[in-house]
PDB file of C-alpha atoms in Angstrom:
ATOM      1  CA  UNK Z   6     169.803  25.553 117.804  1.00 45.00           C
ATOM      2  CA  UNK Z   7     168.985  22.249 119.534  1.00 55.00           C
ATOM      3  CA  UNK Z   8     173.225  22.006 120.156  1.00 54.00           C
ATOM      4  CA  UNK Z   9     173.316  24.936 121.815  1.00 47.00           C
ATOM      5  CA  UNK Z  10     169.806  24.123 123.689  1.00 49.00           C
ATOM      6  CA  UNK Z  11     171.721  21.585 124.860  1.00 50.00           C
ATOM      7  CA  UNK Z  12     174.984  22.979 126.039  1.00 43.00           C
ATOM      8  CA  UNK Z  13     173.206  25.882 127.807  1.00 45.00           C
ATOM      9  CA  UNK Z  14     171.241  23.154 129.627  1.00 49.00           C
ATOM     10  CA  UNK Z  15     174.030  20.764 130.424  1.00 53.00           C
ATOM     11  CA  UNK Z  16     176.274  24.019 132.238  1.00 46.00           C
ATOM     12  CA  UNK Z  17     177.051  23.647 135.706  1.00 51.00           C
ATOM     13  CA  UNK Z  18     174.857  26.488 137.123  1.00 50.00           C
ATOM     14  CA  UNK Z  19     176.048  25.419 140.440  1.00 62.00           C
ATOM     15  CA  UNK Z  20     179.229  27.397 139.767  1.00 63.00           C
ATOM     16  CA  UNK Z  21     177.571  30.641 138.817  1.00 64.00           C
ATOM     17  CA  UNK Z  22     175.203  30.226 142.065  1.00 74.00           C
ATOM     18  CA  UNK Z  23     177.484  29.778 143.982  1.00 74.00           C
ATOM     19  CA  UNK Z  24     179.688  32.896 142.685  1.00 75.00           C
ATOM     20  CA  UNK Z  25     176.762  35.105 142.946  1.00 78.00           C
ATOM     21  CA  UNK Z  26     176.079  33.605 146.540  1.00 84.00           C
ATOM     22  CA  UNK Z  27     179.355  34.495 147.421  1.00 87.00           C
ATOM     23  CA  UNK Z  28     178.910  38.583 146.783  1.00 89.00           C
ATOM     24  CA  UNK Z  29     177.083  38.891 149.885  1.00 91.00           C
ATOM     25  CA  UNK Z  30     179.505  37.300 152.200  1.00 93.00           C
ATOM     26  CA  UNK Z  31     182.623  38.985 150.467  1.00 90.00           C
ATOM     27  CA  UNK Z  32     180.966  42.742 151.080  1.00 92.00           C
ATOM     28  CA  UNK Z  33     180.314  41.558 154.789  1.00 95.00           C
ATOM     29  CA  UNK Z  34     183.677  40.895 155.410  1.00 93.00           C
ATOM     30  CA  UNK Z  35     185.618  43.371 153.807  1.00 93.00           C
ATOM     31  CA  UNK Z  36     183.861  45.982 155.268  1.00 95.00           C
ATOM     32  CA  UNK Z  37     183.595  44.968 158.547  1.00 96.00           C
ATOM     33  CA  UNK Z  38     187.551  44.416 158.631  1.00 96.00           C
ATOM     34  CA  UNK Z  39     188.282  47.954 157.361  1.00 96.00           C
ATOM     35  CA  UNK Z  40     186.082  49.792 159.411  1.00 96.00           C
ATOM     36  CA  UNK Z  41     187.504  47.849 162.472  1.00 97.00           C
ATOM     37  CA  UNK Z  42     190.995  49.052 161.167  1.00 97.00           C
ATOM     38  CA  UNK Z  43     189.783  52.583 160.911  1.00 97.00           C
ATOM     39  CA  UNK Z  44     187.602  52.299 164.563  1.00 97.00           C
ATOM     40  CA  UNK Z  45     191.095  51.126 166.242  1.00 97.00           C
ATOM     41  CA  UNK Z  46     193.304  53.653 164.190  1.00 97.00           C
ATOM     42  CA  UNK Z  47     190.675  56.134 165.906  1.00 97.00           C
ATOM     43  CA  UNK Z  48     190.561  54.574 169.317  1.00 97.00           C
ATOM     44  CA  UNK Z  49     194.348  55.339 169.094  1.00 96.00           C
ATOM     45  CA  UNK Z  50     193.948  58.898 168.372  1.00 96.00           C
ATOM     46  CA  UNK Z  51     194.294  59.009 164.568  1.00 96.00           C
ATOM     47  CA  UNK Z  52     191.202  60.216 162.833  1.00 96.00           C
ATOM     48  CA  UNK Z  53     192.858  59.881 158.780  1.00 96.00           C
ATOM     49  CA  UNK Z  54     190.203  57.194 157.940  1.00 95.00           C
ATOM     50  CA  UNK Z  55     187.371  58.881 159.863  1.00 95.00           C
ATOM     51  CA  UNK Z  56     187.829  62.428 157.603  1.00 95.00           C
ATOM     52  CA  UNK Z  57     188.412  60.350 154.458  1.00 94.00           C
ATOM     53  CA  UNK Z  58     185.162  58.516 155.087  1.00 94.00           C
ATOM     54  CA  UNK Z  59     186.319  55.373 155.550  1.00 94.00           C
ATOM     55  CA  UNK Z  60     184.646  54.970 158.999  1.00 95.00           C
ATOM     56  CA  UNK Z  61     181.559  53.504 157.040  1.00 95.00           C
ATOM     57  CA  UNK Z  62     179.211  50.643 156.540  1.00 94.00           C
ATOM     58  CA  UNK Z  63     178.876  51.712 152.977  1.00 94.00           C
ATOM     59  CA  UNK Z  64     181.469  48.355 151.441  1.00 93.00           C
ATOM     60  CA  UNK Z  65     181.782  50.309 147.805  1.00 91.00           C
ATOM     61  CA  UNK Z  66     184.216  52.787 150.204  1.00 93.00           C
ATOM     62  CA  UNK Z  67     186.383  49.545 151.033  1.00 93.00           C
ATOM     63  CA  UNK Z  68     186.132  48.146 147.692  1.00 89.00           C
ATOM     64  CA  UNK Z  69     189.463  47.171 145.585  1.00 87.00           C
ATOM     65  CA  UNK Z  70     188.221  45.676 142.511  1.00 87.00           C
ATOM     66  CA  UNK Z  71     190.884  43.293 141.725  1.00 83.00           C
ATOM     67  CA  UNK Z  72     190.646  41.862 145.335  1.00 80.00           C
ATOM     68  CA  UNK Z  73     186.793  41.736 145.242  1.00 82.00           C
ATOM     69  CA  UNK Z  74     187.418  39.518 142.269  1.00 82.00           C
ATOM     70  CA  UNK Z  75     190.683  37.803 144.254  1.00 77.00           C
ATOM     71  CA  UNK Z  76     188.026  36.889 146.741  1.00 76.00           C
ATOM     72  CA  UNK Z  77     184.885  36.195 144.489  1.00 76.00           C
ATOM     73  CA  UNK Z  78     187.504  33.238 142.342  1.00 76.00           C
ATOM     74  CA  UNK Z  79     189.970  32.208 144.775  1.00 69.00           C
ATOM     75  CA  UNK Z  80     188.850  32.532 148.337  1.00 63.00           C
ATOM     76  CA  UNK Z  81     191.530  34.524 149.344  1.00 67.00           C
ATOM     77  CA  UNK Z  82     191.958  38.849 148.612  1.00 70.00           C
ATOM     78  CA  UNK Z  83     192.285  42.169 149.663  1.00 75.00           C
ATOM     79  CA  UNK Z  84     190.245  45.298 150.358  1.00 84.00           C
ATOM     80  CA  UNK Z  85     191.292  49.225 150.124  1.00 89.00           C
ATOM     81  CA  UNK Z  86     193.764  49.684 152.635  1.00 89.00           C
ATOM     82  CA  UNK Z  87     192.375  52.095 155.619  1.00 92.00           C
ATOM     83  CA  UNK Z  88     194.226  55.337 155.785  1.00 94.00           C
ATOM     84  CA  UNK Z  89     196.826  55.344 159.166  1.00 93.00           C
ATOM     85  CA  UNK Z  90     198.898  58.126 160.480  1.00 94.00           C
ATOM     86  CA  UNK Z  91     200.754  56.203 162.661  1.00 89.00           C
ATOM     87  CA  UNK Z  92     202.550  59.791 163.701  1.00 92.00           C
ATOM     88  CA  UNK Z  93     199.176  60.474 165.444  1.00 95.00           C
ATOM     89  CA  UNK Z  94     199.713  57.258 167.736  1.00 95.00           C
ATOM     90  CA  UNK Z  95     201.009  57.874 171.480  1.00 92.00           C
ATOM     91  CA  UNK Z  96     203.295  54.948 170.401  1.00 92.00           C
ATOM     92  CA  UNK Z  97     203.605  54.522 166.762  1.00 90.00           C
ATOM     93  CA  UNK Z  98     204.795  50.948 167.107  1.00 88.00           C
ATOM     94  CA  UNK Z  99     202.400  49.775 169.669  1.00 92.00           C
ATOM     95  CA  UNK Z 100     199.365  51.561 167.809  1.00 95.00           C
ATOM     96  CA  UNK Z 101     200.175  50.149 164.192  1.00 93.00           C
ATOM     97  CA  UNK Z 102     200.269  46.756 165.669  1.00 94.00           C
ATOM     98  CA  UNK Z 103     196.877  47.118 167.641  1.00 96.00           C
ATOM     99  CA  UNK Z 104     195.065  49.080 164.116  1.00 97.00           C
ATOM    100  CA  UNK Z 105     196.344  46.119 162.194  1.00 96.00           C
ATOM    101  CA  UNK Z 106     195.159  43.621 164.413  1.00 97.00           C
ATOM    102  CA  UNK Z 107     191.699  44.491 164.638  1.00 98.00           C
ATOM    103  CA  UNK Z 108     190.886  43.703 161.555  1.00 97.00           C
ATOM    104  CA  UNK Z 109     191.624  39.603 161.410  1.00 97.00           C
ATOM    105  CA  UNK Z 110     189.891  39.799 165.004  1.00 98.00           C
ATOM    106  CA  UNK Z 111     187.103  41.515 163.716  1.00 98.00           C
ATOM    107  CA  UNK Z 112     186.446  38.862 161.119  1.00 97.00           C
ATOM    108  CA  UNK Z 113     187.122  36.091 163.602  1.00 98.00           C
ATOM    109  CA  UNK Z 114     184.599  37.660 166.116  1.00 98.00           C
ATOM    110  CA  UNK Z 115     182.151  37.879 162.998  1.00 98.00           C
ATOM    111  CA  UNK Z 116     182.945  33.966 162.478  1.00 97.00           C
ATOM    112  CA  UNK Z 117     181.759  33.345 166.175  1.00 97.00           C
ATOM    113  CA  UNK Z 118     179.360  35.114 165.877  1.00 98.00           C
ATOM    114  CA  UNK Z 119     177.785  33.620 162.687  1.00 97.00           C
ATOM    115  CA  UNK Z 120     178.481  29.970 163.839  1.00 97.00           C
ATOM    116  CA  UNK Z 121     176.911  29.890 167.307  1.00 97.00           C
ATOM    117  CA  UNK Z 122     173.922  29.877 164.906  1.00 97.00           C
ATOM    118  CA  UNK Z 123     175.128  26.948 163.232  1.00 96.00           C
ATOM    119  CA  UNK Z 124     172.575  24.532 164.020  1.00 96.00           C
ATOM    120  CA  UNK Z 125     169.421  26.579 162.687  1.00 97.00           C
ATOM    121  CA  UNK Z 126     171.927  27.633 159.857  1.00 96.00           C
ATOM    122  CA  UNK Z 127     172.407  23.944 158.390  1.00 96.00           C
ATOM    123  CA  UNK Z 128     168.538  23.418 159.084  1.00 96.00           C
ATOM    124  CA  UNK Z 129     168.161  26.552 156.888  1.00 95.00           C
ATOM    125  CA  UNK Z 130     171.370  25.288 154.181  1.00 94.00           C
ATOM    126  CA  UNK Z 131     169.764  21.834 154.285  1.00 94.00           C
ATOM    127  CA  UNK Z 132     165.631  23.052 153.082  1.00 93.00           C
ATOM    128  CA  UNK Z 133     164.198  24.462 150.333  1.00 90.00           C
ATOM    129  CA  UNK Z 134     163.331  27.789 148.865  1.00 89.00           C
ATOM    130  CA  UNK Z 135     164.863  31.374 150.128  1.00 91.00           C
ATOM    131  CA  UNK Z 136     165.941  29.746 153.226  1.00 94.00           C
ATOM    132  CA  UNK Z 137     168.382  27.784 151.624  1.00 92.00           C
ATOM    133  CA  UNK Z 138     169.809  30.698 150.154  1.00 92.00           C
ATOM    134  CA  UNK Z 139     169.790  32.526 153.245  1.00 94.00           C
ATOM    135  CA  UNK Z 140     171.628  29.634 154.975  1.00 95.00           C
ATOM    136  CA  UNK Z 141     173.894  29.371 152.047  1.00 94.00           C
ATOM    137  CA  UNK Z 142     174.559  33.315 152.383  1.00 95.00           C
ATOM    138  CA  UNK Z 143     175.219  33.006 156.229  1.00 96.00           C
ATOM    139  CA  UNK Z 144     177.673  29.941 155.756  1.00 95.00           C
ATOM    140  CA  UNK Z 145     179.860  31.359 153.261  1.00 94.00           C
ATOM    141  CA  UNK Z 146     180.005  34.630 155.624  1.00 96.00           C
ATOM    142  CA  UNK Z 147     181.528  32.441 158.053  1.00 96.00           C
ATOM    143  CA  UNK Z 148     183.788  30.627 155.909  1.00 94.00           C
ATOM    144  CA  UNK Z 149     184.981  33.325 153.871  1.00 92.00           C
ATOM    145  CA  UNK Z 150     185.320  35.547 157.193  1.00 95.00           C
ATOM    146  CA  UNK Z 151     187.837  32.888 158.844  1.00 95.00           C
ATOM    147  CA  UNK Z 152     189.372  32.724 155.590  1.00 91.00           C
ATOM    148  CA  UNK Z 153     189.945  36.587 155.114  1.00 91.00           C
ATOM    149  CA  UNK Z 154     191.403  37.001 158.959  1.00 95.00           C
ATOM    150  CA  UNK Z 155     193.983  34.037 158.498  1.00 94.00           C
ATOM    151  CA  UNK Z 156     195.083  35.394 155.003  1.00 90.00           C
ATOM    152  CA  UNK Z 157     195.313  38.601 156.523  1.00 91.00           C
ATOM    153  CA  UNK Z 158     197.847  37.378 159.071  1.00 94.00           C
ATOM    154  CA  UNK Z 159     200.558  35.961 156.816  1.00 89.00           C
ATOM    155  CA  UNK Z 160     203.584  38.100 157.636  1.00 86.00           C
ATOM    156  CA  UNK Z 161     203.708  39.221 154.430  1.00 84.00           C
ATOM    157  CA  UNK Z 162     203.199  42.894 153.265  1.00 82.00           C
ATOM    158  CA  UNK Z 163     201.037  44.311 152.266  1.00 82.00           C
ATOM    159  CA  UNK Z 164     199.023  42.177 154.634  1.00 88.00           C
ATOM    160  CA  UNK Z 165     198.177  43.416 158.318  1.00 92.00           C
ATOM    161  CA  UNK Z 166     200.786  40.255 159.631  1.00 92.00           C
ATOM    162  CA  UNK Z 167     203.624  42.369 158.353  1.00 87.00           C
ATOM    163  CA  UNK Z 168     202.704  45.037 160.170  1.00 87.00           C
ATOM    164  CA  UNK Z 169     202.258  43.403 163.305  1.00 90.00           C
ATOM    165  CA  UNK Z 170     205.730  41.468 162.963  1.00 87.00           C
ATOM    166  CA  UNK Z 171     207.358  45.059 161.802  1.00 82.00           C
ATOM    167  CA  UNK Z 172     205.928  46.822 164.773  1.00 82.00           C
ATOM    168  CA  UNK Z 173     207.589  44.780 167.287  1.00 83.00           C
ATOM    169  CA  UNK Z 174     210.797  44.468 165.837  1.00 79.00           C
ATOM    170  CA  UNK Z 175     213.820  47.001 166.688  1.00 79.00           C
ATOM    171  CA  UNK Z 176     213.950  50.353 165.178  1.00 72.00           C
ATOM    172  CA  UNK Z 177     217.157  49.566 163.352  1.00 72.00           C
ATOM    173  CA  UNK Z 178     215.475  45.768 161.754  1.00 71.00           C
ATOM    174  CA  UNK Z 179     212.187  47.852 161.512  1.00 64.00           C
ATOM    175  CA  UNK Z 180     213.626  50.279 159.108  1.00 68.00           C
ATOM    176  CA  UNK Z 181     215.402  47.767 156.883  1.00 70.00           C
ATOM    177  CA  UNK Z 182     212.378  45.556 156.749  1.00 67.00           C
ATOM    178  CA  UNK Z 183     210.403  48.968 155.106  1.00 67.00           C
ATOM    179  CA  UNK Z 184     212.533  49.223 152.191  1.00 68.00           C
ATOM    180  CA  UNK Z 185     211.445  46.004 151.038  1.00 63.00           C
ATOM    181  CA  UNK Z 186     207.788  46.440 152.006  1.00 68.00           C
ATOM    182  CA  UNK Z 187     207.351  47.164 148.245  1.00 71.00           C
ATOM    183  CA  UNK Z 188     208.655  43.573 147.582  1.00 69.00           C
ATOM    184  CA  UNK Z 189     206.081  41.524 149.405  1.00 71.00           C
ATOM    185  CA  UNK Z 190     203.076  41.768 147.306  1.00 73.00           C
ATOM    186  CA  UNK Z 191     205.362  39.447 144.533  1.00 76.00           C
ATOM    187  CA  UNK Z 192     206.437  36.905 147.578  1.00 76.00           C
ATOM    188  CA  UNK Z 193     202.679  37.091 148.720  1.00 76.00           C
ATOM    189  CA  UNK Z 194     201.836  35.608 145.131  1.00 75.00           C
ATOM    190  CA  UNK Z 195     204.104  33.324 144.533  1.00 78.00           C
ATOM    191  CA  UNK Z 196     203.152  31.575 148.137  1.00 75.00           C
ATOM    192  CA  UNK Z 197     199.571  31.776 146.997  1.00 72.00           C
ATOM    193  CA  UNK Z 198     200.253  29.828 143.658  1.00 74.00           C
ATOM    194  CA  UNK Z 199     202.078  26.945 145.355  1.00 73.00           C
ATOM    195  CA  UNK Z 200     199.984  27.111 149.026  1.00 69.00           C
ATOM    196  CA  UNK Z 201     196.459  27.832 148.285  1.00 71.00           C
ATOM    197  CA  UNK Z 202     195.504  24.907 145.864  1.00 72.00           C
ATOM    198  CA  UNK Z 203     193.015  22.680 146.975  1.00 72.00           C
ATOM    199  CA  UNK Z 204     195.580  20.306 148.646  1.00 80.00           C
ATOM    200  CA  UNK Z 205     198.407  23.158 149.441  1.00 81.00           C
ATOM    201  CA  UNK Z 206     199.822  24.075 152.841  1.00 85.00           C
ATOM    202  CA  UNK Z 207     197.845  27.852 153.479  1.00 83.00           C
ATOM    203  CA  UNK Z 208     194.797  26.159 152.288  1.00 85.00           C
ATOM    204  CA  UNK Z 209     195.004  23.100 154.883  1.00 89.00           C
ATOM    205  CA  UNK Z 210     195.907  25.843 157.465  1.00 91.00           C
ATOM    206  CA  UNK Z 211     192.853  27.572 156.819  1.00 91.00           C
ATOM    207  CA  UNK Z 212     190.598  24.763 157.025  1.00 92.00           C
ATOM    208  CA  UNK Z 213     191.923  23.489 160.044  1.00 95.00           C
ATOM    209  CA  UNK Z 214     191.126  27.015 161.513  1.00 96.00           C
ATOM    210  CA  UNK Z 215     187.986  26.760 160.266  1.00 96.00           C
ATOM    211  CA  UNK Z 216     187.255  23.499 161.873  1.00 96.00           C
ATOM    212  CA  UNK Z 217     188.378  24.805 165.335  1.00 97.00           C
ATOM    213  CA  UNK Z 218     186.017  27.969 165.288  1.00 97.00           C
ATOM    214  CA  UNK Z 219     183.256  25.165 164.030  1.00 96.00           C
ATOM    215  CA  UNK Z 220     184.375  23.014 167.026  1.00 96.00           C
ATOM    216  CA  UNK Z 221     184.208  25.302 169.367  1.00 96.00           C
ATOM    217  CA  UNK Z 222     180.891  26.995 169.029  1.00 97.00           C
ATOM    218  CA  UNK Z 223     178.813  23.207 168.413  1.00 96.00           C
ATOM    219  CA  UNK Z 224     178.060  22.586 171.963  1.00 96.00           C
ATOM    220  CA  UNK Z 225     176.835  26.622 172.560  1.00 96.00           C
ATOM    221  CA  UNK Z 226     174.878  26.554 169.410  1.00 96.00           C
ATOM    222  CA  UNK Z 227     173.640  22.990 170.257  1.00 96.00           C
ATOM    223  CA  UNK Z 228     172.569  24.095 173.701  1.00 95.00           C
ATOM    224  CA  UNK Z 229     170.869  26.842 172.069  1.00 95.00           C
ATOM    225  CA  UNK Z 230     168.995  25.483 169.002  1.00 94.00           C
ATOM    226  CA  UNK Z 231     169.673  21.982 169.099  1.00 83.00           C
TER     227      UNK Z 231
END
């Protein structure tokens, strides 16, 4: 009993706080880069995610399990893609590359947003009790925000880069490209495996956009809290 007293005591609970810290942030972003999917798709004149509900702050509607969990492990995932009729766009072309688009944006704005509050944020990160946590909570939503938008624009499908490349290619390279949509999701992994370990290429990539969001709003949130 004592053993076991022991090993529960001697677990890195910094691992599980952190995981459960990370819930928060993951919900955040996933559902605000749907809904700004759906919001352009409507914009645009198709209303497919708006009658399927998907126009929502509710994040179990935007939910895929297995990228929740993507997200939750590995810092990198996936939500339920947004309905699109692309038919119901003026220019189909133009109108998938705008819907697909406004998500990554949306979690870059969201990223801004967050970090021209930096400076009361690491005051918050950096002191004790629910404050902390809060701070901890607001961090990560950055982070994991700049993180999901970058992912998100690998040309790669499923992900919204694909689309955007796709949409402004030639009808006749356009066409050919769809046939092997199906393909990409096995690419997409095996460029995760090798790029997104600590040290790996996409990972590096993604810090160093990180750093340049963090760069740029220090002197604003500075001016303002510092």
């Amino acid at each position: 009993m004592n053993a076991f007293g022991d090993v529960f005591r001697n677990l890195d609970w910094s691992v599980v706080t952190t995981a459960l810290l990370s819930v928060i942030p993951i919900l955040i972003c996933l559902t605000i880069h749907e809904l700004a999917h759906g919001a352009a798709a409507l914009a645009l004149g198709d209303d497919t995610a708006k009658r399927m509900g998907r126009l929502t702050l509710n994040p179990i509607r935007h939910i895929d399990p297995i990228g929740f969990l993507m997200l939750l492990i590995a810092r990198f995932g996936w939500a339920k893609p947004v309905p699109v009729d692309m038919r119901k766009f003026r220019n189909p072309k133009f109108g998938m590359a705008v819907t697909a688009l406004a998500g990554p944006v949306s979690n870059f704005l969201l990223a801004i947003l967050i970090l021209l509050f930096q400076v009361p944020i690491m005051r918050l990160v950096n002191g004790d009790g629910v404050g902390h946590y809060v701070g901890e909570i607001l961090r990560m939503t950055a982070i994991i925000s700049v993180f999901l938008g970058v992912f998100n624009l690998l040309p790669i499908p499923p992900l919204d880069g694909s689309k955007i490349v796709f949409s402004i290619l030639p009808d006749k390279q356009h066409n050919w490209l769809m046939r092997y949509e199906r393909y990409g999701f096995f690419l997409l992994l095996v460029i995760v495996m090798f790029g997104f370990s600590p040290d790996g290429p996409l990972r590096t990539f993604m810090n160093t956009v990180l750093d340049g969001f963090v760069n740029l709003t220090h002197g604003p949130s500075m001016f303002l809290f510092g």
